[in-house]
Amino acid sequence: MRLVPLFIFFFLFTFKIYSNNINEIRMLYIKAYENIEFSYKLESITKNYNKVNNPVEFSYNISAQLFISKHLKNPVKKLYIFNNCTKELDKIISENPNSIEIRFLRYLVQLNAPRLLGYYNNLKMDYDFIVGNINNSNKDLRDFILPIFKKIDS
């Protein structure tokens, strides 16, 4: 019987750590969009996540790699990283089609990618999915996504 309170404590403690970590990742993401140092920091804290056990955090790592690639001088390397990262992001979404957060990350990548690269096919579908499901998500995720959507729409 004493194991039940211990299990509950462990579960709540683990959830609190996860919650703090994903919120830290989200805040870094916002800063990383414009700042290369934050891009490297985001890449560093998400590099050990894998797409099977932590697809959301892994998707932030992909976003960090894309942010870093924006600052590269070599256009061939930029394109190589862009193509690999976007393929990986699409694959993660195909494996986690109901993840609002991962679809949001892809939406932002597609929204900001040069049209010349042709990576914009899922913009409307992702937008509609996010808008249609955001109210069913947790408050932290809504507080992260909705202000960004408001900036985009204005």
Short mmCIF file of N, CA, C and O in Angstrom, two decimals, residues 46-97:
data_model
loop_
_atom_site.label_atom_id
_atom_site.label_comp_id
_atom_site.label_asym_id
_atom_site.label_seq_id
_atom_site.Cartn_x
_atom_site.Cartn_y
_atom_site.Cartn_z
N THR A 46 18.02 19.60 -27.21
CA THR A 46 17.09 18.64 -27.81
C THR A 46 17.80 17.53 -28.58
O THR A 46 17.13 16.63 -29.09
N LYS A 47 19.11 17.55 -28.65
CA LYS A 47 19.81 16.60 -29.50
C LYS A 47 19.74 15.15 -29.02
O LYS A 47 19.89 14.23 -29.81
N ASN A 48 19.51 14.93 -27.75
CA ASN A 48 19.48 13.56 -27.24
C ASN A 48 18.10 12.93 -27.24
O ASN A 48 17.93 11.80 -26.83
N TYR A 49 17.10 13.67 -27.70
CA TYR A 49 15.76 13.10 -27.81
C TYR A 49 15.68 12.30 -29.10
O TYR A 49 16.35 12.61 -30.08
N ASN A 50 14.83 11.27 -29.09
CA ASN A 50 14.65 10.51 -30.31
C ASN A 50 13.20 10.59 -30.77
O ASN A 50 12.31 10.92 -30.00
N LYS A 51 13.00 10.30 -32.04
CA LYS A 51 11.68 10.51 -32.64
C LYS A 51 10.66 9.47 -32.20
O LYS A 51 9.46 9.70 -32.35
N VAL A 52 11.09 8.36 -31.64
CA VAL A 52 10.16 7.32 -31.21
C VAL A 52 9.58 7.66 -29.84
O VAL A 52 8.37 7.68 -29.65
N ASN A 53 10.45 7.96 -28.88
CA ASN A 53 10.01 8.21 -27.50
C ASN A 53 9.64 9.67 -27.24
O ASN A 53 8.85 9.95 -26.34
N ASN A 54 10.23 10.58 -27.97
CA ASN A 54 10.01 12.02 -27.74
C ASN A 54 9.86 12.76 -29.07
O ASN A 54 10.69 13.61 -29.40
N PRO A 55 8.83 12.47 -29.83
CA PRO A 55 8.71 13.08 -31.17
C PRO A 55 8.58 14.60 -31.14
O PRO A 55 9.08 15.27 -32.05
N VAL A 56 7.96 15.16 -30.12
CA VAL A 56 7.81 16.62 -30.06
C VAL A 56 9.17 17.27 -29.86
O VAL A 56 9.56 18.18 -30.60
N GLU A 57 9.90 16.81 -28.87
CA GLU A 57 11.22 17.38 -28.59
C GLU A 57 12.17 17.17 -29.77
O GLU A 57 12.95 18.04 -30.13
N PHE A 58 12.07 16.00 -30.40
CA PHE A 58 12.89 15.72 -31.57
C PHE A 58 12.56 16.69 -32.71
O PHE A 58 13.45 17.15 -33.43
N SER A 59 11.28 17.04 -32.83
CA SER A 59 10.87 17.99 -33.86
C SER A 59 11.44 19.39 -33.60
O SER A 59 11.75 20.12 -34.53
N TYR A 60 11.58 19.73 -32.32
CA TYR A 60 12.23 21.01 -31.99
C TYR A 60 13.70 20.96 -32.39
O TYR A 60 14.27 21.98 -32.81
N ASN A 61 14.32 19.79 -32.29
CA ASN A 61 15.71 19.67 -32.71
C ASN A 61 15.82 19.90 -34.22
O ASN A 61 16.73 20.58 -34.68
N ILE A 62 14.88 19.36 -34.97
CA ILE A 62 14.86 19.59 -36.41
C ILE A 62 14.70 21.08 -36.71
O ILE A 62 15.40 21.63 -37.56
N SER A 63 13.80 21.73 -35.98
CA SER A 63 13.62 23.18 -36.18
C SER A 63 14.90 23.94 -35.86
O SER A 63 15.25 24.87 -36.59
N ALA A 64 15.59 23.54 -34.81
CA ALA A 64 16.85 24.20 -34.45
C ALA A 64 17.87 24.04 -35.58
O ALA A 64 18.58 25.00 -35.93
N GLN A 65 17.94 22.85 -36.16
CA GLN A 65 18.88 22.64 -37.27
C GLN A 65 18.52 23.53 -38.47
O GLN A 65 19.41 24.06 -39.13
N LEU A 66 17.23 23.69 -38.70
CA LEU A 66 16.80 24.57 -39.79
C LEU A 66 17.15 26.03 -39.50
O LEU A 66 17.60 26.76 -40.39
N PHE A 67 16.98 26.44 -38.25
CA PHE A 67 17.35 27.82 -37.87
C PHE A 67 18.85 28.03 -38.07
O PHE A 67 19.27 29.07 -38.58
N ILE A 68 19.64 27.07 -37.64
CA ILE A 68 21.09 27.18 -37.78
C ILE A 68 21.48 27.24 -39.25
O ILE A 68 22.34 28.03 -39.64
N SER A 69 20.81 26.44 -40.07
CA SER A 69 21.16 26.42 -41.49
C SER A 69 20.88 27.75 -42.18
O SER A 69 21.51 28.06 -43.20
N LYS A 70 19.95 28.54 -41.64
CA LYS A 70 19.68 29.86 -42.23
C LYS A 70 20.92 30.74 -42.25
O LYS A 70 21.04 31.63 -43.07
N HIS A 71 21.82 30.50 -41.33
CA HIS A 71 23.00 31.34 -41.18
C HIS A 71 24.23 30.81 -41.92
O HIS A 71 25.29 31.42 -41.85
N LEU A 72 24.08 29.69 -42.60
CA LEU A 72 25.20 29.12 -43.35
C LEU A 72 25.44 29.92 -44.62
O LEU A 72 24.51 30.45 -45.23
N LYS A 73 26.68 29.98 -45.02
CA LYS A 73 27.04 30.70 -46.25
C LYS A 73 26.90 29.81 -47.49
O LYS A 73 26.57 30.29 -48.56
N ASN A 74 27.16 28.51 -47.32
CA ASN A 74 27.16 27.58 -48.44
C ASN A 74 25.71 27.20 -48.82
O ASN A 74 25.04 26.49 -48.07
N PRO A 75 25.22 27.63 -49.97
CA PRO A 75 23.84 27.34 -50.35
C PRO A 75 23.57 25.85 -50.59
O PRO A 75 22.45 25.38 -50.36
N VAL A 76 24.57 25.12 -51.01
CA VAL A 76 24.40 23.68 -51.23
C VAL A 76 24.17 22.98 -49.89
O VAL A 76 23.27 22.13 -49.77
N LYS A 77 24.95 23.35 -48.90
CA LYS A 77 24.78 22.76 -47.56
C LYS A 77 23.44 23.17 -46.95
O LYS A 77 22.76 22.36 -46.32
N LYS A 78 23.06 24.43 -47.16
CA LYS A 78 21.76 24.90 -46.68
C LYS A 78 20.62 24.05 -47.25
O LYS A 78 19.72 23.62 -46.53
N LEU A 79 20.66 23.85 -48.57
CA LEU A 79 19.62 23.08 -49.24
C LEU A 79 19.63 21.62 -48.76
O LEU A 79 18.56 21.04 -48.54
N TYR A 80 20.80 21.06 -48.59
CA TYR A 80 20.93 19.68 -48.11
C TYR A 80 20.28 19.53 -46.73
O TYR A 80 19.48 18.62 -46.50
N ILE A 81 20.60 20.43 -45.83
CA ILE A 81 20.03 20.39 -44.47
C ILE A 81 18.52 20.61 -44.54
O ILE A 81 17.75 19.91 -43.88
N PHE A 82 18.10 21.59 -45.32
CA PHE A 82 16.68 21.87 -45.45
C PHE A 82 15.92 20.64 -45.93
O PHE A 82 14.90 20.25 -45.35
N ASN A 83 16.40 20.02 -46.99
CA ASN A 83 15.71 18.84 -47.54
C ASN A 83 15.67 17.69 -46.54
O ASN A 83 14.63 17.04 -46.38
N ASN A 84 16.78 17.42 -45.88
CA ASN A 84 16.81 16.32 -44.91
C ASN A 84 15.90 16.60 -43.72
O ASN A 84 15.16 15.72 -43.27
N CYS A 85 15.94 17.81 -43.22
CA CYS A 85 15.13 18.15 -42.04
C CYS A 85 13.64 18.14 -42.37
O CYS A 85 12.83 17.65 -41.56
N THR A 86 13.27 18.67 -43.52
CA THR A 86 11.85 18.70 -43.85
C THR A 86 11.31 17.29 -44.12
O THR A 86 10.17 16.99 -43.76
N LYS A 87 12.12 16.45 -44.72
CA LYS A 87 11.71 15.04 -44.91
C LYS A 87 11.50 14.36 -43.57
O LYS A 87 10.54 13.62 -43.37
N GLU A 88 12.42 14.61 -42.65
CA GLU A 88 12.31 14.02 -41.32
C GLU A 88 11.09 14.55 -40.58
O GLU A 88 10.36 13.79 -39.93
N LEU A 89 10.82 15.82 -40.70
CA LEU A 89 9.65 16.41 -40.06
C LEU A 89 8.35 15.82 -40.64
O LEU A 89 7.43 15.47 -39.90
N ASP A 90 8.29 15.67 -41.94
CA ASP A 90 7.12 15.05 -42.57
C ASP A 90 6.94 13.61 -42.10
O ASP A 90 5.82 13.16 -41.87
N LYS A 91 8.04 12.91 -41.96
CA LYS A 91 7.98 11.51 -41.50
C LYS A 91 7.45 11.44 -40.06
O LYS A 91 6.62 10.58 -39.74
N ILE A 92 7.92 12.32 -39.22
CA ILE A 92 7.46 12.34 -37.83
C ILE A 92 5.96 12.63 -37.78
O ILE A 92 5.22 12.02 -37.00
N ILE A 93 5.50 13.53 -38.62
CA ILE A 93 4.07 13.84 -38.64
C ILE A 93 3.26 12.65 -39.15
O ILE A 93 2.18 12.36 -38.64
N SER A 94 3.80 11.94 -40.12
CA SER A 94 3.07 10.75 -40.60
C SER A 94 2.98 9.69 -39.50
O SER A 94 2.01 8.93 -39.46
N GLU A 95 3.95 9.68 -38.60
CA GLU A 95 3.94 8.73 -37.48
C GLU A 95 3.15 9.26 -36.28
O GLU A 95 2.76 8.50 -35.40
N ASN A 96 2.93 10.57 -36.22
CA ASN A 96 2.20 11.23 -35.13
C ASN A 96 1.22 12.24 -35.71
O ASN A 96 1.34 13.44 -35.45
N PRO A 97 0.24 11.78 -36.49
CA PRO A 97 -0.61 12.71 -37.21
C PRO A 97 -1.51 13.58 -36.34
O PRO A 97 -2.00 14.61 -36.81
#
